[in-house]
Short mmCIF file of C-alpha atoms in Angstrom, two decimals:
data_model
loop_
_atom_site.label_atom_id
_atom_site.label_comp_id
_atom_site.label_asym_id
_atom_site.label_seq_id
_atom_site.Cartn_x
_atom_site.Cartn_y
_atom_site.Cartn_z
CA MET A 1 40.92 -5.41 5.42
CA PRO A 2 38.74 -5.95 8.52
CA LYS A 3 37.68 -9.49 9.23
CA PRO A 4 34.04 -9.93 8.13
CA GLU A 5 31.61 -10.51 10.98
CA LEU A 6 29.84 -13.74 10.05
CA PHE A 7 27.87 -14.42 13.22
CA THR A 8 26.35 -11.04 14.08
CA PRO A 9 22.54 -10.99 13.83
CA LYS A 10 21.09 -8.82 11.02
CA GLN A 11 24.57 -8.24 9.64
CA GLY A 12 25.16 -8.86 5.92
CA ILE A 13 28.11 -10.97 4.78
CA PRO A 14 30.25 -10.53 1.64
CA GLY A 15 28.61 -11.90 -1.52
CA GLY A 16 31.47 -14.31 -2.22
CA ILE A 17 31.14 -15.94 1.18
CA TYR A 18 27.37 -16.16 0.75
CA VAL A 19 27.73 -18.07 -2.53
CA ALA A 20 30.52 -20.24 -1.21
CA VAL A 21 28.51 -21.28 1.87
CA GLY A 22 25.56 -22.14 -0.39
CA LEU A 23 27.76 -24.30 -2.63
CA VAL A 24 29.39 -26.08 0.30
CA SER A 25 26.00 -26.76 1.83
CA ALA A 26 24.59 -28.22 -1.40
CA ALA A 27 27.79 -30.17 -2.05
CA THR A 28 27.66 -31.66 1.45
CA GLY A 29 24.17 -32.98 0.80
CA ILE A 30 25.23 -34.55 -2.46
CA LEU A 31 28.42 -35.91 -0.89
CA VAL A 32 26.48 -37.63 1.89
CA TRP A 33 24.18 -39.10 -0.75
CA CYS A 34 27.20 -40.35 -2.74
CA VAL A 35 28.91 -41.87 0.28
CA LEU A 36 25.74 -43.64 1.44
CA SER A 37 24.76 -44.93 -1.99
CA TYR A 38 28.06 -45.64 -3.77
CA GLY A 39 29.58 -46.86 -0.52
CA GLY A 40 26.87 -49.48 -0.35
CA LEU A 41 25.91 -48.37 3.16
CA VAL A 42 22.25 -48.26 2.15
CA GLU A 43 20.57 -50.73 -0.21
CA SER A 44 19.94 -49.22 -3.64
CA TYR A 45 16.19 -49.87 -3.49
CA PHE A 46 16.10 -47.49 -0.52
CA LEU A 47 18.60 -45.00 -1.85
CA PRO A 48 19.66 -45.13 -5.49
CA THR A 49 23.03 -43.77 -6.61
CA PRO A 50 23.19 -40.48 -8.53
CA THR A 51 24.25 -42.53 -11.57
CA GLN A 52 21.07 -44.59 -11.40
CA VAL A 53 18.95 -41.45 -11.19
CA ALA A 54 20.81 -39.94 -14.14
CA ARG A 55 20.34 -43.16 -16.11
CA ALA A 56 16.59 -43.09 -15.33
CA PHE A 57 16.51 -39.52 -16.59
CA VAL A 58 18.29 -40.35 -19.86
CA GLU A 59 16.02 -43.32 -20.44
CA MET A 60 12.73 -41.58 -19.69
CA ALA A 61 13.71 -38.38 -21.45
CA GLY A 62 14.77 -40.46 -24.44
CA ASP A 63 11.51 -42.34 -24.85
CA GLY A 64 9.53 -39.14 -24.17
CA SER A 65 7.63 -40.51 -21.18
CA LEU A 66 9.22 -38.01 -18.80
CA TRP A 67 8.04 -35.06 -20.91
CA ARG A 68 4.56 -36.51 -21.11
CA HIS A 69 4.44 -36.68 -17.31
CA VAL A 70 5.87 -33.18 -16.98
CA TRP A 71 3.31 -31.77 -19.37
CA ALA A 72 0.41 -33.59 -17.71
CA SER A 73 1.33 -32.29 -14.26
CA THR A 74 2.15 -28.79 -15.44
CA SER A 75 -1.17 -28.41 -17.21
CA VAL A 76 -3.10 -29.70 -14.18
CA VAL A 77 -1.21 -27.38 -11.80
CA LEU A 78 -1.51 -24.34 -14.05
CA THR A 79 -5.21 -24.86 -14.80
CA GLY A 80 -6.09 -25.31 -11.13
CA PHE A 81 -3.92 -22.37 -10.17
CA VAL A 82 -5.33 -19.99 -12.79
CA LEU A 83 -8.92 -20.91 -11.88
CA ALA A 84 -8.15 -20.34 -8.21
CA GLY A 85 -6.55 -17.00 -9.05
CA CYS A 86 -9.60 -15.86 -11.04
CA ILE A 87 -11.78 -16.38 -7.96
CA ALA A 88 -9.37 -15.57 -5.15
CA VAL A 89 -7.85 -12.30 -6.40
CA PRO A 90 -11.08 -10.30 -6.93
CA LEU A 91 -12.71 -11.89 -3.89
CA GLY A 92 -9.68 -11.17 -1.72
CA ILE A 93 -9.46 -7.55 -2.85
CA LEU A 94 -13.13 -7.03 -1.99
CA MET A 95 -12.79 -8.94 1.27
CA GLY A 96 -9.87 -6.84 2.46
CA SER A 97 -11.58 -3.52 1.76
CA PHE A 98 -15.30 -4.13 2.19
CA SER A 99 -16.22 -5.25 5.71
CA ILE A 100 -19.49 -6.64 4.44
CA VAL A 101 -17.71 -9.03 2.06
CA ALA A 102 -15.28 -10.02 4.81
CA ALA A 103 -18.22 -10.75 7.13
CA ALA A 104 -19.78 -13.00 4.51
CA VAL A 105 -16.67 -14.86 3.37
CA GLU A 106 -14.46 -15.09 6.45
CA PRO A 107 -16.32 -17.81 8.40
CA VAL A 108 -16.29 -20.11 5.37
CA THR A 109 -12.68 -19.56 4.32
CA ASN A 110 -11.34 -19.74 7.85
CA PHE A 111 -13.10 -23.04 8.38
CA ILE A 112 -12.13 -24.68 5.12
CA ARG A 113 -8.58 -23.49 4.87
CA TYR A 114 -7.47 -25.66 7.78
CA LEU A 115 -8.91 -28.80 6.21
CA PRO A 116 -6.27 -30.94 4.54
CA VAL A 117 -7.13 -31.09 0.86
CA SER A 118 -6.39 -34.80 0.88
CA ALA A 119 -9.39 -35.21 3.19
CA LEU A 120 -11.58 -33.80 0.43
CA VAL A 121 -10.33 -36.17 -2.26
CA PRO A 122 -12.97 -38.87 -1.61
CA LEU A 123 -15.69 -36.24 -1.79
CA LEU A 124 -14.26 -34.87 -5.01
CA ILE A 125 -14.24 -38.33 -6.56
CA LEU A 126 -17.88 -38.69 -5.58
CA TRP A 127 -18.82 -35.31 -6.96
CA VAL A 128 -16.65 -34.74 -10.02
CA GLY A 129 -15.42 -38.25 -10.82
CA ILE A 130 -11.87 -39.37 -11.45
CA GLY A 131 -11.07 -37.47 -14.62
CA LEU A 132 -8.94 -34.44 -15.21
CA GLU A 133 -11.53 -32.28 -13.42
CA GLN A 134 -10.85 -34.04 -10.15
CA LYS A 135 -7.11 -33.35 -10.39
CA VAL A 136 -7.64 -29.74 -11.27
CA ALA A 137 -10.14 -29.46 -8.40
CA VAL A 138 -7.53 -30.65 -5.89
CA ILE A 139 -5.09 -27.94 -6.96
CA PHE A 140 -7.90 -25.38 -7.04
CA LEU A 141 -9.03 -26.18 -3.51
CA GLY A 142 -5.49 -26.36 -2.26
CA VAL A 143 -4.83 -22.81 -3.42
CA VAL A 144 -8.08 -20.85 -3.48
CA PHE A 145 -8.73 -20.31 0.23
CA ASN A 146 -5.19 -19.52 1.19
CA LEU A 147 -4.79 -17.17 -1.76
CA THR A 148 -8.04 -15.37 -0.97
CA ILE A 149 -6.91 -14.68 2.57
CA MET A 150 -3.45 -13.53 1.49
CA VAL A 151 -4.91 -11.16 -1.11
CA ALA A 152 -7.41 -9.88 1.47
CA ASP A 153 -4.45 -9.01 3.69
CA VAL A 154 -2.81 -7.12 0.85
CA SER A 155 -6.03 -5.26 0.12
CA ALA A 156 -6.54 -4.38 3.78
CA GLY A 157 -3.00 -3.01 3.83
CA VAL A 158 -3.68 -0.39 1.15
CA SER A 159 -3.56 2.97 2.90
CA LYS A 160 -6.97 4.55 3.36
CA ALA A 161 -5.40 7.94 2.63
CA LEU A 162 -4.73 6.76 -0.92
CA LEU A 163 -8.46 6.22 -1.43
CA GLU A 164 -9.31 9.50 0.29
CA VAL A 165 -7.05 11.40 -2.10
CA GLY A 166 -9.11 9.88 -4.90
CA TYR A 167 -12.36 11.16 -3.42
CA THR A 168 -10.95 14.67 -2.96
CA LEU A 169 -9.90 14.59 -6.62
CA GLY A 170 -13.47 13.92 -7.61
CA ALA A 171 -13.48 10.12 -7.97
CA THR A 172 -16.65 8.15 -7.39
CA ARG A 173 -16.64 5.03 -5.23
CA ARG A 174 -16.50 2.82 -8.31
CA GLN A 175 -13.56 4.81 -9.71
CA VAL A 176 -11.75 4.57 -6.38
CA VAL A 177 -12.09 0.78 -6.45
CA TRP A 178 -11.00 0.36 -10.06
CA LYS A 179 -8.47 3.13 -10.49
CA ILE A 180 -6.88 3.18 -7.03
CA LEU A 181 -7.60 0.12 -4.89
CA ALA A 182 -7.06 -2.43 -7.67
CA PRO A 183 -3.72 -1.13 -8.98
CA ALA A 184 -2.49 -0.45 -5.44
CA THR A 185 -2.83 -4.15 -4.61
CA LEU A 186 -0.92 -5.40 -7.68
CA PRO A 187 2.57 -5.87 -6.18
CA GLY A 188 1.17 -7.64 -3.12
CA VAL A 189 -1.08 -9.78 -5.31
CA MET A 190 1.90 -10.84 -7.41
CA ASP A 191 3.77 -11.86 -4.25
CA ALA A 192 0.76 -13.82 -3.01
CA LEU A 193 0.50 -15.56 -6.40
CA ARG A 194 4.14 -16.54 -6.21
CA VAL A 195 3.82 -18.06 -2.75
CA ASN A 196 0.70 -19.95 -3.75
CA MET A 197 2.21 -21.20 -7.00
CA GLY A 198 4.64 -23.07 -4.75
CA VAL A 199 1.70 -24.38 -2.73
CA ALA A 200 0.02 -25.56 -5.94
CA TRP A 201 3.05 -27.65 -6.89
CA THR A 202 3.06 -29.33 -3.49
CA TYR A 203 -0.42 -30.70 -4.23
CA VAL A 204 0.55 -32.36 -7.50
CA VAL A 205 1.09 -35.80 -5.95
CA VAL A 206 -2.18 -35.65 -4.00
CA ALA A 207 -3.95 -34.62 -7.20
CA GLU A 208 -2.60 -37.63 -9.08
CA LEU A 209 -3.20 -40.10 -6.28
CA VAL A 210 -6.32 -41.55 -7.84
CA ALA A 211 -6.90 -43.01 -11.28
CA ALA A 212 -4.13 -41.10 -12.99
CA SER A 213 -2.35 -42.55 -16.00
CA GLU A 214 0.23 -39.83 -16.41
CA GLY A 215 1.83 -36.99 -14.50
CA LEU A 216 4.78 -36.72 -12.16
CA GLY A 217 2.71 -37.71 -9.13
CA PHE A 218 1.51 -40.81 -10.96
CA MET A 219 5.09 -41.51 -12.07
CA ILE A 220 6.31 -41.43 -8.47
CA LEU A 221 3.48 -43.56 -7.10
CA ASN A 222 3.87 -46.06 -9.91
CA ALA A 223 7.62 -46.28 -9.34
CA MET A 224 7.01 -47.03 -5.67
CA ARG A 225 4.95 -50.10 -6.58
CA GLY A 226 7.77 -51.48 -8.67
CA LEU A 227 10.46 -50.36 -6.21
CA PHE A 228 12.05 -48.16 -8.90
CA THR A 229 13.46 -45.82 -6.29
CA GLU A 230 15.61 -43.96 -8.82
CA VAL A 231 12.43 -42.93 -10.68
CA ILE A 232 10.93 -41.63 -7.42
CA PHE A 233 14.05 -39.55 -6.96
CA LEU A 234 13.88 -38.32 -10.52
CA GLY A 235 10.23 -37.29 -10.03
CA ILE A 236 11.05 -35.38 -6.86
CA VAL A 237 13.96 -33.57 -8.48
CA VAL A 238 11.86 -32.63 -11.53
CA ILE A 239 8.98 -31.29 -9.39
CA GLY A 240 11.50 -29.21 -7.45
CA LEU A 241 13.01 -27.85 -10.65
CA LEU A 242 9.60 -27.02 -12.16
CA GLY A 243 8.69 -25.16 -8.97
CA LEU A 244 11.96 -23.25 -9.16
CA ILE A 245 11.36 -22.32 -12.81
CA THR A 246 7.78 -21.05 -12.24
CA ASP A 247 8.95 -19.11 -9.19
CA GLN A 248 11.68 -17.37 -11.16
CA GLY A 249 9.20 -16.76 -13.98
CA LEU A 250 6.75 -15.03 -11.67
CA LYS A 251 9.55 -13.01 -10.11
CA TRP A 252 10.62 -11.87 -13.57
CA LEU A 253 7.03 -11.12 -14.53
CA ARG A 254 6.59 -8.90 -11.45
CA ARG A 255 9.70 -6.92 -12.31
CA GLY A 256 8.59 -6.56 -15.93
CA LEU A 257 4.94 -5.69 -15.32
CA LEU A 258 5.36 -3.53 -12.23
CA PRO A 259 8.54 -1.52 -12.67
CA TRP A 260 7.14 1.12 -10.31
CA ALA A 261 6.87 -1.23 -7.34
CA SER A 262 9.67 -1.28 -4.81
CA MET D 1 -16.49 34.00 -4.29
CA ALA D 2 -16.24 30.95 -2.09
CA ILE D 3 -15.91 31.62 1.60
CA LEU D 4 -15.46 28.58 3.84
CA HIS D 5 -17.90 28.79 6.73
CA ILE D 6 -17.47 26.49 9.68
CA ASP D 7 -20.55 27.05 11.72
CA ASP D 8 -21.02 25.81 15.29
CA VAL D 9 -19.42 22.48 14.44
CA SER D 10 -19.18 19.76 17.10
CA LEU D 11 -18.02 16.19 17.15
CA ILE D 12 -19.14 13.97 20.00
CA PHE D 13 -18.10 10.33 20.14
CA PRO D 14 -20.89 8.31 21.72
CA HIS D 15 -19.94 6.49 24.90
CA ALA D 16 -19.56 2.75 24.49
CA ARG D 17 -22.09 1.86 27.20
CA GLY D 18 -24.49 4.69 26.63
CA GLY D 19 -22.96 7.10 29.15
CA ARG D 20 -21.95 10.65 28.35
CA GLY D 21 -20.06 10.88 25.07
CA VAL D 22 -16.56 12.27 24.59
CA VAL D 23 -16.56 15.76 23.12
CA ALA D 24 -13.74 15.96 20.57
CA ILE D 25 -14.70 19.26 18.95
CA ASP D 26 -16.86 21.73 20.80
CA ARG D 27 -18.94 24.23 18.81
CA VAL D 28 -16.22 25.62 16.58
CA SER D 29 -17.06 28.52 14.31
CA MET D 30 -14.64 30.15 11.91
CA THR D 31 -14.56 31.49 8.39
CA VAL D 32 -11.84 31.41 5.80
CA PRO D 33 -12.35 34.40 3.49
CA ASP D 34 -11.87 34.06 -0.24
CA GLN D 35 -8.19 34.07 -1.30
CA ALA D 36 -7.08 33.95 2.33
CA PHE D 37 -4.30 31.85 3.85
CA ALA D 38 -5.66 30.54 7.15
CA VAL D 39 -3.89 28.26 9.61
CA ILE D 40 -5.16 26.18 12.48
CA VAL D 41 -2.55 25.46 15.15
CA GLY D 42 -3.03 23.50 18.32
CA PRO D 43 -1.69 20.77 20.58
CA SER D 44 -1.86 17.20 19.32
CA GLY D 45 -5.22 15.55 19.77
CA CYS D 46 -7.13 18.84 19.75
CA GLY D 47 -9.20 17.85 16.75
CA LYS D 48 -7.61 20.18 14.20
CA THR D 49 -7.06 17.43 11.65
CA THR D 50 -10.62 16.21 12.17
CA LEU D 51 -11.90 19.71 11.54
CA LEU D 52 -9.94 19.87 8.28
CA ARG D 53 -11.20 16.43 7.26
CA MET D 54 -14.73 17.68 7.85
CA ALA D 55 -14.05 20.57 5.49
CA ALA D 56 -12.83 17.99 2.96
CA GLY D 57 -16.03 16.02 3.50
CA LEU D 58 -14.13 12.95 4.68
CA GLU D 59 -15.76 13.13 8.10
CA ARG D 60 -19.12 14.32 9.33
CA PRO D 61 -19.72 16.56 12.32
CA THR D 62 -22.32 15.46 14.88
CA GLY D 63 -23.52 19.05 15.09
CA GLY D 64 -23.25 22.25 13.10
CA THR D 65 -22.65 22.81 9.40
CA LEU D 66 -19.79 23.50 7.00
CA ARG D 67 -20.34 25.46 3.83
CA LEU D 68 -18.15 26.47 0.93
CA GLY D 69 -19.77 29.52 -0.63
CA ASP D 70 -23.47 28.66 -0.57
CA GLN D 71 -22.79 24.95 -0.98
CA CYS D 72 -23.25 22.72 2.07
CA ILE D 73 -20.37 20.26 2.53
CA THR D 74 -21.82 16.76 2.67
CA GLY D 75 -19.03 14.70 1.15
CA PRO D 76 -15.66 14.96 -0.58
CA GLY D 77 -15.43 16.65 -3.95
CA ALA D 78 -13.02 18.09 -6.48
CA ASP D 79 -13.88 21.66 -5.42
CA ARG D 80 -11.73 21.10 -2.31
CA GLY D 81 -8.17 19.90 -2.95
CA MET D 82 -6.40 18.12 -0.12
CA VAL D 83 -2.76 17.42 0.73
CA PHE D 84 -2.19 14.80 3.40
CA GLN D 85 0.59 14.37 5.92
CA SER D 86 1.40 10.85 4.74
CA TYR D 87 2.78 10.30 1.26
CA THR D 88 -0.23 9.63 -0.90
CA LEU D 89 1.11 9.62 -4.46
CA PHE D 90 -0.15 6.71 -6.55
CA PRO D 91 3.01 4.60 -6.89
CA TRP D 92 1.94 3.04 -10.23
CA LEU D 93 1.63 6.43 -11.92
CA THR D 94 4.44 8.74 -12.95
CA VAL D 95 4.63 12.27 -11.59
CA ARG D 96 2.68 13.43 -14.64
CA GLY D 97 0.16 10.61 -14.24
CA ASN D 98 -0.38 11.58 -10.62
CA ILE D 99 -0.90 15.25 -11.39
CA GLU D 100 -3.23 14.50 -14.30
CA PHE D 101 -5.29 11.98 -12.32
CA GLY D 102 -8.01 14.43 -11.31
CA LEU D 103 -8.09 16.01 -14.77
CA ARG D 104 -8.64 12.61 -16.36
CA LEU D 105 -11.56 11.96 -14.01
CA ALA D 106 -13.02 15.30 -15.05
CA GLY D 107 -12.64 14.38 -18.73
CA VAL D 108 -10.21 17.18 -19.59
CA SER D 109 -8.71 16.84 -23.08
CA THR D 110 -5.18 15.50 -23.53
CA GLY D 111 -3.75 18.81 -24.71
CA GLU D 112 -5.19 20.84 -21.87
CA ARG D 113 -4.18 18.17 -19.36
CA ARG D 114 -0.63 18.46 -20.58
CA ASP D 115 -0.55 22.24 -20.43
CA ARG D 116 -2.02 22.46 -16.97
CA CYS D 117 0.25 19.72 -15.67
CA ASP D 118 3.31 21.45 -17.15
CA TYR D 119 2.32 24.74 -15.54
CA PHE D 120 2.09 23.25 -12.06
CA LEU D 121 5.18 21.08 -12.55
CA ALA D 122 7.06 24.32 -13.16
CA GLU D 123 5.33 26.00 -10.22
CA VAL D 124 6.62 23.31 -7.82
CA GLY D 125 9.98 23.11 -9.63
CA LEU D 126 9.74 19.51 -10.82
CA GLY D 127 9.70 20.00 -14.59
CA LYS D 128 12.50 17.49 -15.07
CA PHE D 129 10.76 14.77 -13.08
CA ALA D 130 7.54 14.48 -15.10
CA ASP D 131 8.26 10.88 -16.07
CA ALA D 132 9.71 9.67 -12.77
CA TYR D 133 7.86 7.23 -10.53
CA PRO D 134 7.19 8.21 -6.90
CA LYS D 135 9.70 5.66 -5.61
CA GLN D 136 12.45 7.66 -7.30
CA LEU D 137 11.51 10.89 -5.46
CA SER D 138 12.50 12.25 -2.05
CA GLY D 139 9.87 13.03 0.57
CA GLY D 140 9.94 16.74 -0.21
CA MET D 141 9.54 16.10 -3.92
CA MET D 142 6.60 13.76 -3.29
CA GLN D 143 4.82 16.43 -1.28
CA ARG D 144 5.48 18.98 -4.03
CA VAL D 145 3.81 16.63 -6.51
CA ALA D 146 0.92 16.18 -4.07
CA ILE D 147 0.49 19.97 -3.92
CA ALA D 148 0.55 20.21 -7.73
CA ARG D 149 -1.95 17.35 -7.97
CA ALA D 150 -4.31 19.12 -5.58
CA LEU D 151 -4.00 22.48 -7.37
CA VAL D 152 -4.18 21.35 -10.98
CA THR D 153 -7.94 20.73 -10.93
CA ASP D 154 -8.40 24.35 -9.81
CA PRO D 155 -10.29 23.68 -6.58
CA LYS D 156 -11.86 26.58 -4.72
CA ILE D 157 -9.83 25.87 -1.61
CA LEU D 158 -6.69 23.92 -0.74
CA LEU D 159 -6.85 21.92 2.49
CA MET D 160 -3.47 20.93 3.93
CA ASP D 161 -3.05 18.52 6.84
CA GLU D 162 0.49 18.92 8.22
CA PRO D 163 1.87 18.23 4.75
CA PHE D 164 5.46 18.94 5.78
CA GLY D 165 5.30 17.07 9.09
CA ALA D 166 7.29 14.08 7.84
CA LEU D 167 10.07 16.11 6.20
CA ASP D 168 13.47 16.97 7.65
CA SER D 169 13.70 20.52 8.94
CA GLN D 170 15.80 21.93 6.07
CA THR D 171 13.42 20.57 3.45
CA ARG D 172 10.45 21.73 5.51
CA GLY D 173 11.80 25.29 5.52
CA LEU D 174 12.17 25.30 1.74
CA MET D 175 8.71 23.82 1.27
CA GLN D 176 7.20 26.50 3.48
CA GLU D 177 8.86 29.21 1.39
CA LEU D 178 7.63 27.52 -1.78
CA LEU D 179 4.08 27.39 -0.44
CA THR D 180 4.04 31.12 0.38
CA LYS D 181 5.27 31.73 -3.17
CA ILE D 182 2.55 29.53 -4.66
CA TRP D 183 -0.07 31.30 -2.58
CA PHE D 184 1.37 34.67 -3.64
CA ASP D 185 1.18 33.60 -7.30
CA THR D 186 -2.27 32.04 -7.26
CA HIS D 187 -4.00 33.54 -4.22
CA LYS D 188 -5.68 30.19 -3.90
CA GLN D 189 -7.58 30.03 -0.64
CA ILE D 190 -5.73 27.76 1.83
CA LEU D 191 -6.65 26.18 5.14
CA PHE D 192 -3.51 24.70 6.67
CA VAL D 193 -3.33 22.58 9.82
CA THR D 194 -0.18 22.18 11.89
CA HIS D 195 1.05 21.72 15.46
CA ASP D 196 4.24 23.64 14.61
CA ILE D 197 3.85 27.23 15.82
CA ASP D 198 6.73 28.62 13.73
CA GLU D 199 5.25 27.03 10.64
CA ALA D 200 1.83 28.49 11.42
CA ILE D 201 3.16 32.03 11.79
CA PHE D 202 5.50 31.77 8.84
CA LEU D 203 2.73 30.65 6.49
CA GLY D 204 -0.56 32.19 7.48
CA GLN D 205 -2.38 35.49 7.54
CA ARG D 206 -4.83 34.40 10.21
CA ILE D 207 -3.86 31.85 12.80
CA HIS D 208 -6.56 30.03 14.68
CA VAL D 209 -5.23 28.69 17.97
CA MET D 210 -7.13 25.66 19.22
CA THR D 211 -7.56 24.42 22.78
CA ALA D 212 -6.81 20.89 23.92
CA ARG D 213 -9.67 18.44 24.07
CA PRO D 214 -12.44 19.39 23.72
CA GLY D 215 -11.19 21.37 20.75
CA ARG D 216 -12.34 24.98 20.57
CA ILE D 217 -10.93 28.04 18.85
CA LYS D 218 -9.12 29.83 21.64
CA GLU D 219 -8.02 32.92 19.75
CA VAL D 220 -7.35 34.22 16.27
CA VAL D 221 -4.05 35.97 15.60
CA GLU D 222 -3.57 38.15 12.52
CA VAL D 223 -0.08 38.13 11.01
CA GLY D 224 0.88 40.83 8.55
CA PHE D 225 4.24 39.85 7.05
CA PRO D 226 4.44 40.44 3.30
CA TYR D 227 4.43 37.49 0.86
CA PRO D 228 6.34 35.64 -0.48
CA ARG D 229 7.95 35.09 2.87
CA SER D 230 11.56 34.11 3.41
CA LEU D 231 14.17 33.39 6.02
CA ASP D 232 14.16 37.09 7.03
CA THR D 233 10.56 36.77 8.17
CA LEU D 234 11.60 34.19 10.75
CA THR D 235 14.08 36.50 12.44
CA SER D 236 12.03 39.70 12.52
CA PRO D 237 11.11 41.01 16.00
CA GLU D 238 7.40 40.91 15.17
CA PHE D 239 7.69 37.22 14.34
CA ILE D 240 9.33 36.52 17.67
CA ALA D 241 6.67 38.48 19.53
CA VAL D 242 3.79 36.63 17.89
CA ARG D 243 5.57 33.38 18.44
CA GLN D 244 5.97 34.04 22.13
CA ARG D 245 2.32 34.87 22.48
CA ILE D 246 1.07 31.73 20.72
CA HIS D 247 3.62 29.58 22.52
CA ALA D 248 2.32 30.73 25.89
CA SER D 249 -1.23 30.21 24.75
CA ILE D 250 -0.63 26.63 23.59
CA ARG D 251 1.60 25.77 26.52
CA GLU D 252 -1.28 26.61 28.82
CA GLU D 253 -3.44 24.17 26.85
CA VAL D 254 -0.90 21.37 26.93
CA LEU D 255 -0.46 21.75 30.69
CA LYS D 256 -4.22 21.75 31.19
CA ALA D 257 -4.52 18.58 29.13
CA GLN D 258 -1.79 16.90 31.17
CA GLN D 259 -3.54 17.79 34.43
CA ASP D 260 -6.77 16.38 33.08
CA ASP D 261 -5.00 13.14 32.28
CA GLU D 262 -3.68 12.74 35.83
#
């Protein structure tokens, strides 16, 4: 058997080696954590041991508080994300294919999308208060501009020839938009949704920065005040896992809904 | 009877700073008689594709008129089917869905849609692939579906823009034979654009040779080989004679264009 080339650019490696390297890499991270924490090299209020984090999980899962936080955050993230999608997907499709829409929308989106959403939080509090709406608004604003621009890119990438075929088959402009442009963007739109779902999760802590009484962001911030570092760790791990689950879900949904896409 | 008249058609791109414009197509006149198989051949950049797109109504001339029968061509329509060089099947529709697309727009009943689709699936030899998605097809198969899709709505003329240009040479040869067979069966009027001289002679009855920029019709060559044509056509002495003549004619144009560039 020839020796596999592991360090050639653009060259695949055997699947077994791929998995093994991934496991070793993850194990190294955990090992360093174990050595630093169990070895007492770092104080436990800076770096809790895996046991402490696991104990925090058992405790909070047992009394149900963890699930309450998970549900609170998930509903905020999903609501904000769905609202953003309802605006961004149609707007992006139009923006990418109608120059006149691009001309109208581009200056605004390109200005706002570089603003950190956290900078808008005080304004949001002023405008929509400190209730659930404010949290949803943070997620919404964090996603909507970026998603619009990504969908616009997808829409602009749809081959003009595809639309022209429609015209030569007798389609009207409206039919070309609905029956050709819209379905042609679907795979790209799904990909853009997936990327921005990840973005939405990264805003969960910012969203729960102010006047929250539940949610994973609140849980983390609250734990910091009491120096419950293991709870902070637990919150981070859970957010990561939820992100992973939604990502896989969207991936699965794309395969199921769009079997024709490559 | 629907004769395609191209009458004194010009295309002049206006100069950016108001100087003299660039003449892309210079007062071209030609007719494609009913049931005829006409070909336009010329060096790249001579405006032959643009001329075809004007016949499809996808582009407008700056001077002159195009008529199909007594109907002035002002925009695209289902009376002129078009096959493009790039692959333009709708990826979200099956082969059947693609072929039936134009019939659906025209409100043809389910039963008739099915019958007409089946007829043309058989004509292009893809009966077994009715339920396949485009991503499962080879390039040659995709172009066969595109031809069926353009023919199924029974247009008055079939416009073809280098439809076999992206195929490997073996597949291209088979597709050319298939097209002469389809034309022999249907006597559907065809205007076919190519830069490939062999392809032009193999396919057409009348070959319009175009000059390099500005595009004009340099000469019209009549070719009398019987249909459906086959490999034997390619090796006949008449074929070689015609080929030599058109080769010399186009070579002159290419050289002229190169001198103009220097």
